[in-house]
Short mmCIF file of C-alpha atoms and ligand atoms in Angstrom, two decimals:
data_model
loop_
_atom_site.label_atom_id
_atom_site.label_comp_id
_atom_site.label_asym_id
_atom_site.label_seq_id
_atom_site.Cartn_x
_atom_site.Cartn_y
_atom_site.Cartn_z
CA UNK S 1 -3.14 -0.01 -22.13
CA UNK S 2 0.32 1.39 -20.76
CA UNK S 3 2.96 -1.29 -21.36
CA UNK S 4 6.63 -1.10 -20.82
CA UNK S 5 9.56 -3.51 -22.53
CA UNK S 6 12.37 -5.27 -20.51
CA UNK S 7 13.39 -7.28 -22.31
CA UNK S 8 17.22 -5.98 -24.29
CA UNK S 9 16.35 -2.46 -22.45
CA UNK S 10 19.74 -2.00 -20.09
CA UNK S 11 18.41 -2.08 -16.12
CA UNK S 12 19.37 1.02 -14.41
CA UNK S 13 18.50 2.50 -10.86
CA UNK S 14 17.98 6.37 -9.88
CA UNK S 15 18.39 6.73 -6.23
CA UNK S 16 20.91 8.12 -3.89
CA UNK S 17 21.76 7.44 -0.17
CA UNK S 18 20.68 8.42 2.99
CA UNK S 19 22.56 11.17 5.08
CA UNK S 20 24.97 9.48 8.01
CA UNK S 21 23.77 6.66 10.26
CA UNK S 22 24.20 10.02 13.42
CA UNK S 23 21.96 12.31 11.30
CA UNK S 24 18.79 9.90 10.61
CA UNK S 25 19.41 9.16 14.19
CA UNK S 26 18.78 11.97 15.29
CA UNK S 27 16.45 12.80 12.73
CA UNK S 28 14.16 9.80 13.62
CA UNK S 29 14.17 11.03 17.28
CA UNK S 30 13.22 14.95 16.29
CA UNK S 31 9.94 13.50 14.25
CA UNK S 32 9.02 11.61 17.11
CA UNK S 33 9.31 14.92 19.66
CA UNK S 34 7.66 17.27 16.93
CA UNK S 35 4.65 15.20 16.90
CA UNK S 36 4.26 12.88 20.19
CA UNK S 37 2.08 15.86 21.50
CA UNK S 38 -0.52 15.61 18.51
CA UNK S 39 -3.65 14.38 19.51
CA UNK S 40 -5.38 14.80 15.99
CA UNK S 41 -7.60 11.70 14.93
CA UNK S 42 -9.71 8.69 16.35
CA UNK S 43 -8.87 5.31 16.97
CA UNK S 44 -10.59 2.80 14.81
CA UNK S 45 -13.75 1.21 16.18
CA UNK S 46 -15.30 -0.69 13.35
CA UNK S 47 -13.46 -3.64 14.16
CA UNK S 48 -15.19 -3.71 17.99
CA UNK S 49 -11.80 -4.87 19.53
CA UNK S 50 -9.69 -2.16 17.94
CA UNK S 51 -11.37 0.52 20.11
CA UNK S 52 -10.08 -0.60 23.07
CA UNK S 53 -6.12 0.61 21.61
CA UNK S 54 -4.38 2.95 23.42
CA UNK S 55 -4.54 6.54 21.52
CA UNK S 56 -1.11 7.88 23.17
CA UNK S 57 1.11 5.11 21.71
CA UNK S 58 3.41 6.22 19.20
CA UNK S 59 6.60 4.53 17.83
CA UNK S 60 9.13 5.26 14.51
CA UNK S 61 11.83 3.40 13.05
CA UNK S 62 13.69 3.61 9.85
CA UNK S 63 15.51 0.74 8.80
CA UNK S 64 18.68 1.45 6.30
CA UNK S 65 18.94 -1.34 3.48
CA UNK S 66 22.42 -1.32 5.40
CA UNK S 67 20.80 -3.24 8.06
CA UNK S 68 20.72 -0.19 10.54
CA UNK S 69 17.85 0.23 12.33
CA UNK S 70 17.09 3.47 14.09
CA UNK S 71 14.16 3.91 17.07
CA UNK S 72 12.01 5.88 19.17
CA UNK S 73 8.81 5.96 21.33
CA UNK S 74 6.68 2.65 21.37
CA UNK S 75 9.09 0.90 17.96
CA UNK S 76 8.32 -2.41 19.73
CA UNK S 77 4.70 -1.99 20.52
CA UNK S 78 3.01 -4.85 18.89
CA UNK S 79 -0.27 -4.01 16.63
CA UNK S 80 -2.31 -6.00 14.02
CA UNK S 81 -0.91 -5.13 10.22
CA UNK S 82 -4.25 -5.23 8.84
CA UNK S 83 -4.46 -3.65 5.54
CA UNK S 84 -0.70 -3.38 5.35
CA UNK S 85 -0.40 -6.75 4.80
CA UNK S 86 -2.07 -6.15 1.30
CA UNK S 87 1.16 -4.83 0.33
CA UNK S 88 3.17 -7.58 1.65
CA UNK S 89 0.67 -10.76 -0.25
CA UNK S 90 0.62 -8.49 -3.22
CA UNK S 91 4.39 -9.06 -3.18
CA UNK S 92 4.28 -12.66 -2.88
CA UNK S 93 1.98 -13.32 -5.47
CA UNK S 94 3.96 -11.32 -7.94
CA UNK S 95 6.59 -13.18 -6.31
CA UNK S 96 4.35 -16.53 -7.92
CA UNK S 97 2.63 -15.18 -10.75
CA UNK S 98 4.75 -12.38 -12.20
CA UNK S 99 3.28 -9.02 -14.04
CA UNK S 100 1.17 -9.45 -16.41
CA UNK S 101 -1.36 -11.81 -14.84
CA UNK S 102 -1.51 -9.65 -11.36
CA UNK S 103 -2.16 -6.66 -13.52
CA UNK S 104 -4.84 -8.45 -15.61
CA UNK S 105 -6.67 -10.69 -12.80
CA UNK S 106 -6.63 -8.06 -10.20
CA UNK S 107 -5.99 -4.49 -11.47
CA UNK S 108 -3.39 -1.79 -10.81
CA UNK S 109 -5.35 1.06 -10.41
CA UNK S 110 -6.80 3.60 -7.54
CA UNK S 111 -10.38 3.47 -7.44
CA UNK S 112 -10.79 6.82 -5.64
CA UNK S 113 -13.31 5.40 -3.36
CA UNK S 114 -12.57 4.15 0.25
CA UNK S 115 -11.22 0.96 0.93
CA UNK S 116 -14.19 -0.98 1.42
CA UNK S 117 -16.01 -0.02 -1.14
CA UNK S 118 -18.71 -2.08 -2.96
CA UNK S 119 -19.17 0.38 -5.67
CA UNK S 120 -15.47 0.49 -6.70
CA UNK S 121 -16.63 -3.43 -7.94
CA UNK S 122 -19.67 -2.42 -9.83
CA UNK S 123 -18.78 0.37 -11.67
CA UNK S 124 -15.52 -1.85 -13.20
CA UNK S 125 -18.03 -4.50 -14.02
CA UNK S 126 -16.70 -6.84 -11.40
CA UNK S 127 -13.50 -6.21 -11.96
CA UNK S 128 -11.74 -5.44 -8.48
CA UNK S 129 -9.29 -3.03 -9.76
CA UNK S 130 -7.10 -2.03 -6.84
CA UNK S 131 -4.92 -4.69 -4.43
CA UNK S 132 -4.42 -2.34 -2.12
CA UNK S 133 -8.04 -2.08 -0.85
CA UNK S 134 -10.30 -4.43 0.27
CA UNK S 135 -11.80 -6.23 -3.05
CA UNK S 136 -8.11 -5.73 -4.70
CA UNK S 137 -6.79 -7.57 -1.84
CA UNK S 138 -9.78 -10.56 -1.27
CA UNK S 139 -8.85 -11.26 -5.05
CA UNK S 140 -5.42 -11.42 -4.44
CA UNK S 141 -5.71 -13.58 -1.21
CA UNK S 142 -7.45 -15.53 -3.04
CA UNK S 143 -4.18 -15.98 -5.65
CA UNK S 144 -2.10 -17.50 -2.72
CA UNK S 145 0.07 -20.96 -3.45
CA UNK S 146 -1.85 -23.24 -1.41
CA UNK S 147 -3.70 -26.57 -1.84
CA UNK S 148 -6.22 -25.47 1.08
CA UNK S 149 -6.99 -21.93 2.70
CA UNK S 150 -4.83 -23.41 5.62
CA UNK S 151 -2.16 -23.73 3.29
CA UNK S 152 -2.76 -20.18 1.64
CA UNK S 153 -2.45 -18.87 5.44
CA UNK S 154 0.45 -20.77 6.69
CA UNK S 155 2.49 -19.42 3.29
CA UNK S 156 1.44 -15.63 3.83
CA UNK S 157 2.47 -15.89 7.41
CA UNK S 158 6.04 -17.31 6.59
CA UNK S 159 5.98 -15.14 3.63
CA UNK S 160 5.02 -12.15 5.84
CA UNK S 161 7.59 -12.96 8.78
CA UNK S 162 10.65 -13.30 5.73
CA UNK S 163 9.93 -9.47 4.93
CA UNK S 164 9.90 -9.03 8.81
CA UNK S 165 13.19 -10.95 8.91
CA UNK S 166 10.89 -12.69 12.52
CA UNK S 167 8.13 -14.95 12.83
CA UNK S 168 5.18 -13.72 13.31
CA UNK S 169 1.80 -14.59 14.81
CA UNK S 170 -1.77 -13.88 14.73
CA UNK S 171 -3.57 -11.86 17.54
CA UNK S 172 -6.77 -14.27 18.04
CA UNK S 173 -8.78 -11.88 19.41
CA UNK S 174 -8.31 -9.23 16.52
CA UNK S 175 -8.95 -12.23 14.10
CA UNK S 176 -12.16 -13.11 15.90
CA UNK S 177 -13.58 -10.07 16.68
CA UNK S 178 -13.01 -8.90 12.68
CA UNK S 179 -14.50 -12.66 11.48
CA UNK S 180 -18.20 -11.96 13.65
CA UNK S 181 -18.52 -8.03 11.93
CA UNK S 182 -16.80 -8.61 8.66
CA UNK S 183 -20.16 -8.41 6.81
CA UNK S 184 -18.92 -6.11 3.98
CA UNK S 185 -16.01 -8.08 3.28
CA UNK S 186 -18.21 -11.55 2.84
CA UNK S 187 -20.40 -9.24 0.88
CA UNK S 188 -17.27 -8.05 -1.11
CA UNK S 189 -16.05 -11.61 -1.55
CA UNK S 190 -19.38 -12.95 -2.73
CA UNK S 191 -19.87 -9.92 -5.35
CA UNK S 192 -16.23 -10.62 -6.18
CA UNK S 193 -17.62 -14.43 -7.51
CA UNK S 194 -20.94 -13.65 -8.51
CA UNK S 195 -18.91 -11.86 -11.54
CA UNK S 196 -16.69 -14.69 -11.85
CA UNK S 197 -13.75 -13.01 -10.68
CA UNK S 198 -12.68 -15.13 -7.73
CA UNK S 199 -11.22 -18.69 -7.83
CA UNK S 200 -11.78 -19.95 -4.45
CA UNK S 201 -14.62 -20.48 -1.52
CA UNK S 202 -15.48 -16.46 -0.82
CA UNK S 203 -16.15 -17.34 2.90
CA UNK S 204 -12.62 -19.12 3.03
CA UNK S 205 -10.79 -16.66 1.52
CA UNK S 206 -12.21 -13.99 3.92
CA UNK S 207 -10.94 -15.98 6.63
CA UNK S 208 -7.60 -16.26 5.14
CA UNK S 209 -7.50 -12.65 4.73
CA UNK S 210 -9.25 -11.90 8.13
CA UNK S 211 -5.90 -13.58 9.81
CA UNK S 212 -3.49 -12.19 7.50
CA UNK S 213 -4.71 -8.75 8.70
CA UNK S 214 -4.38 -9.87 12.58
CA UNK S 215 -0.57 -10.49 12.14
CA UNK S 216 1.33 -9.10 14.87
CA UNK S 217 3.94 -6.41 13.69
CA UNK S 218 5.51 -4.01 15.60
CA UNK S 219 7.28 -0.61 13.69
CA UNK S 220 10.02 -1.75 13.12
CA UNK S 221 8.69 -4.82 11.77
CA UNK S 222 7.43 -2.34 9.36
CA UNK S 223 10.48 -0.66 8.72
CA UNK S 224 12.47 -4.09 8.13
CA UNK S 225 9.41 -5.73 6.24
CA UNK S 226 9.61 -2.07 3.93
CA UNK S 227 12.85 -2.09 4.01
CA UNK S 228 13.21 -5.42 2.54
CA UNK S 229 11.26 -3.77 -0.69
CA UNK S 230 13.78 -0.81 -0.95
CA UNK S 231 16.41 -3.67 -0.98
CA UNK S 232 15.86 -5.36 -4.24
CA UNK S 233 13.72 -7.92 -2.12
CA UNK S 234 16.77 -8.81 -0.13
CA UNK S 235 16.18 -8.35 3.79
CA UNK S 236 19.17 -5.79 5.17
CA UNK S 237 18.66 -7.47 8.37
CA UNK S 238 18.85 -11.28 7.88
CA UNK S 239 20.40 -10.95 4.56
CA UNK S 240 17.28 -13.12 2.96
CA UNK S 241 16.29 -12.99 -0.90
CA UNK S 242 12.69 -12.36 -0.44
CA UNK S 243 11.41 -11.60 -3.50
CA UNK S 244 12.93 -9.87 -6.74
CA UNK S 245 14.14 -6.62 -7.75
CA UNK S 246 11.14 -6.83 -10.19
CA UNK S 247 8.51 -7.66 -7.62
CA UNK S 248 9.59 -4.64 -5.59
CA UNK S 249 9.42 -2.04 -8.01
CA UNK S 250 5.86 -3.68 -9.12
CA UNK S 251 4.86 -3.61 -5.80
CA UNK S 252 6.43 -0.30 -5.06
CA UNK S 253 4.45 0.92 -7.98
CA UNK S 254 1.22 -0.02 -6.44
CA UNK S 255 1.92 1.30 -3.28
CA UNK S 256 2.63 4.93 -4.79
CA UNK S 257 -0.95 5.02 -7.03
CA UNK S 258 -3.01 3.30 -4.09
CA UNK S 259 -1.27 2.69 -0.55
CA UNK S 260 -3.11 5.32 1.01
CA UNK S 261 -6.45 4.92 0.35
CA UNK S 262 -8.13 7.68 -1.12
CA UNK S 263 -5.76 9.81 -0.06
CA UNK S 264 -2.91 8.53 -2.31
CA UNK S 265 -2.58 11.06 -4.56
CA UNK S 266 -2.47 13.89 -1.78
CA UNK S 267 0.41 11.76 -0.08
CA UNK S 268 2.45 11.62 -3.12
CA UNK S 269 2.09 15.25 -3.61
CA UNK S 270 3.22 15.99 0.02
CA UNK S 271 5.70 13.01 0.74
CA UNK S 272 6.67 11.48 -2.55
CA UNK S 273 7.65 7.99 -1.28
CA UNK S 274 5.49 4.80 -1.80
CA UNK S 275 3.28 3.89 1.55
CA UNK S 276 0.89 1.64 2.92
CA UNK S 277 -1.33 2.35 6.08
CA UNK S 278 -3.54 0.36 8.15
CA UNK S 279 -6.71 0.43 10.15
CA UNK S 280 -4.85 -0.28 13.21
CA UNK S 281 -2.70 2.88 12.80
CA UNK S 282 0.30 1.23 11.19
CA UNK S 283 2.02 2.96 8.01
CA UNK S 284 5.14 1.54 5.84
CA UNK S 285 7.01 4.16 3.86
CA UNK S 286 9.71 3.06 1.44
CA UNK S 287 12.39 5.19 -0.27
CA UNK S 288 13.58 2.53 -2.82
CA UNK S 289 17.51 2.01 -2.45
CA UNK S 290 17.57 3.80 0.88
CA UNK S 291 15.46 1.87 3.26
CA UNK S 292 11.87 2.66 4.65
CA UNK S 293 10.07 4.40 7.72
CA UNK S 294 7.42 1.78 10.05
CA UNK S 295 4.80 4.15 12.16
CA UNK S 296 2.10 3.12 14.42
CA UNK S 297 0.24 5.31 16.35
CA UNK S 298 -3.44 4.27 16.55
CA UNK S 299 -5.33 7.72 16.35
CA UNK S 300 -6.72 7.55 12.26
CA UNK S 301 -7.72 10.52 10.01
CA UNK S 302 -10.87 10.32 7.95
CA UNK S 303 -9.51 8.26 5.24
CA UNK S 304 -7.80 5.93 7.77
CA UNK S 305 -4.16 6.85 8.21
CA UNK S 306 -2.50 7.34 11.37
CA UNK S 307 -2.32 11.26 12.05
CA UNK S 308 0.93 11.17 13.97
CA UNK S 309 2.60 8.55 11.34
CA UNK S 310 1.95 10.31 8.32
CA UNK S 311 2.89 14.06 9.82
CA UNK S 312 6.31 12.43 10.97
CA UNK S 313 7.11 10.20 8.04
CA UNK S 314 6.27 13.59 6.12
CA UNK S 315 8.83 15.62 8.33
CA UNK S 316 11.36 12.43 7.69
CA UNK S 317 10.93 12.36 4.16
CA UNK S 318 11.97 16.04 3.79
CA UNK S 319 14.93 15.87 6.03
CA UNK S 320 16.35 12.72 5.09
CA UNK S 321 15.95 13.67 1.47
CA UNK S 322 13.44 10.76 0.41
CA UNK S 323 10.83 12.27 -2.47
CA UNK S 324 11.17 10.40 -5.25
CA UNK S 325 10.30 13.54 -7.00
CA UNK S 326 12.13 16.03 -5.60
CA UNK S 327 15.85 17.44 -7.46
CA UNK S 328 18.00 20.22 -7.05
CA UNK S 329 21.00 21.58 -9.84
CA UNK S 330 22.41 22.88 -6.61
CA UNK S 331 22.79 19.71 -4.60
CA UNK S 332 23.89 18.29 -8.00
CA UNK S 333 27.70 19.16 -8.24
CA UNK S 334 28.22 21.55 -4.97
CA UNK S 335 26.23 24.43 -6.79
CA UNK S 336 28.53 24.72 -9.80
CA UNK S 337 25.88 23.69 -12.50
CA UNK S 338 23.59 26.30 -10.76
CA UNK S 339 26.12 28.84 -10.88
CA UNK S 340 27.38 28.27 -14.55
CA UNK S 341 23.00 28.29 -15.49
CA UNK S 342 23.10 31.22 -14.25
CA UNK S 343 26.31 33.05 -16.10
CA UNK S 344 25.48 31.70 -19.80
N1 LIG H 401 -9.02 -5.99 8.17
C1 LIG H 401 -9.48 -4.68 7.78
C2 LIG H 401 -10.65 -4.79 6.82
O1 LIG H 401 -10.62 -5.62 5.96
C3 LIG H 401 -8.34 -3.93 7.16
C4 LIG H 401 -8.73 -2.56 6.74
C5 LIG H 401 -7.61 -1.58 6.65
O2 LIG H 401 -6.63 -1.65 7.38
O3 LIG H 401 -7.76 -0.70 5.79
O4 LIG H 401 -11.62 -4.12 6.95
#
């Protein structure tokens, strides 16, 4: 077991700024035009209601922990959150619970197998592993504040709509078309307890999840809610103390090992920013002390990330100068320690 001290250990950060508020302008509108065009990808259809979204939409913003928000395209197109919301409740129960017992009760690892999975459960002897897929995120639903699952809802919506720095809503239809097909999440939820590793009503707390997936959120929701995250937890926009510096980089942490499904290793490699994506072909991308990139477009590779938001938060990622793990000697010092490398 991997554990790291705080306590007495002096708390630095290792990030840098964004370019000009002109250039990501502009930069946000050039990744919209390089990949409007794309028609890679299906729209989602295992939800029955999902189907029925429009495949051309496509909207960006980036939101600056200044508060700046930059966008293009369909940025105000509203769209359920689904599984992006797993990032957002992770948060808050950090937010409640702190650390240790999130990484003990529900896990902190990528299970390599898609986000629904059953097997994921039984090969970790019940253990659910992951919050950012579906069994991860029941069990963590299920870790809510709340005296009743109506109570556990109301807080994740508030809790969701301070990230968004807006209140947001549920799309009923989404919600009820999800609640009369969800079979493999009851069937998640009920393996979940069978091993003991659920403390509520399975049926309830797939509810509660069900609606926290058919929030409303629009792009730059996203980009605000991420940006919050890249913030220290405050919101750039309305100023509000979220959560802490410590839940974001938890959460952050999460988001790099598992955001994308079982694609999250291959995203790091090509983007190198923390991410979460959803069914309904919304992603959240967050350069920590910058500010973060909200994408919908509903066309969906085959892991279930939007084709269009992934190519253009890749594109973004490069020219704003966002991977985590990128550095240059060059860029360092205006070439100088380059130079002198070179001479001795
Ligand atoms: N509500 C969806 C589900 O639980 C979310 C899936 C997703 O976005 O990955 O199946």
């Amino acid at each position: 077991m991997i554990t790291s001290e705080s306590a007495g250990v002096p708390q630095r950060v290792s990030t840098g700024r964004l370019p000009g508020w002109d250039e990501v302008e502009s930069l946000t509108v050039t990744a919209h035009e390089r990949y409007r065009d794309l028609h890679d990808g299906t729209v989602a259809d295992y939800i029955p209601v999902l189907a029925g979204a429009d495949p051309g939409l496509f909207g960006l913003a980036v939101s600056e922990v200044s508060g700046a928000v930059h966008r293009v395209g369909d940025s105000a197109h509203t769209f359920t959150v689904q599984s992006v919301s797993k990032a957002f409740v992770y948060a808050l129960v950090c937010r409640e619970y702190g650390h240790e017992v999130v990484k003990d009760r529900v896990g902190v690892n990528n299970t390599g197998l898609p986000f629904n999975s059953v097997m994921a459960i039984e090969l970790n002897d019940g253990h659910p592993m992951n919050p950012m897929v579906n069994a991860g995120a029941i069990a963590t639903t299920a870790l809510m504040p709340g005296a009743t699952p109506a109570e556990q809802w109301e807080l994740i919506r508030t809790g969701l709509s301070a990230f968004a720095g807006r209140q947001l809503t549920m799309d009923g239809t989404v919600y009820a078309s999800e609640m009369a097909t969800n079979h493999r999440n009851k069937a998640i939820a009920r393996l979940l307890e069978s091993y003991g590793r659920l403390d509520a009503d399975p049926l309830e707390i797939v509810d509660v999840y069900t609606r926290q997936c058919a929030l409303l959120v629009t792009a730059e929701d996203l980009a605000v809610m991420g940006a919050t995250l890249a913030d220290g937890g405050a919101n750039p926009v309305t100023g509000e103390q979220v959560v802490s510096p410590d839940v974001c980089r938890d959460t952050l942490a999460m988001l790099a090992a598992s955001g994308m499904y079982e694609r999250s290793g291959e995203w790091l490699f090509e983007i190198g920013i923390p991410a979460k994506s959803g069914v309904a072909g919304g992603i959240v991308a967050i350069a920590p002390g910058k500010g973060a990139i909200g994408a919908f477009s509903p066309r969906l590779n085959s892991a279930g990330n939007s084709v269009r938001g992934q190519r253009a938060i890749a594109y973004l990622s490069r020219a704003l100068g966002l991977n985590l793990f990128a550095s240059d000697a060059d860029a360092r010092i205006g070439g100088t320690v380059a130079a002198e490398r070179t001479r001795s």
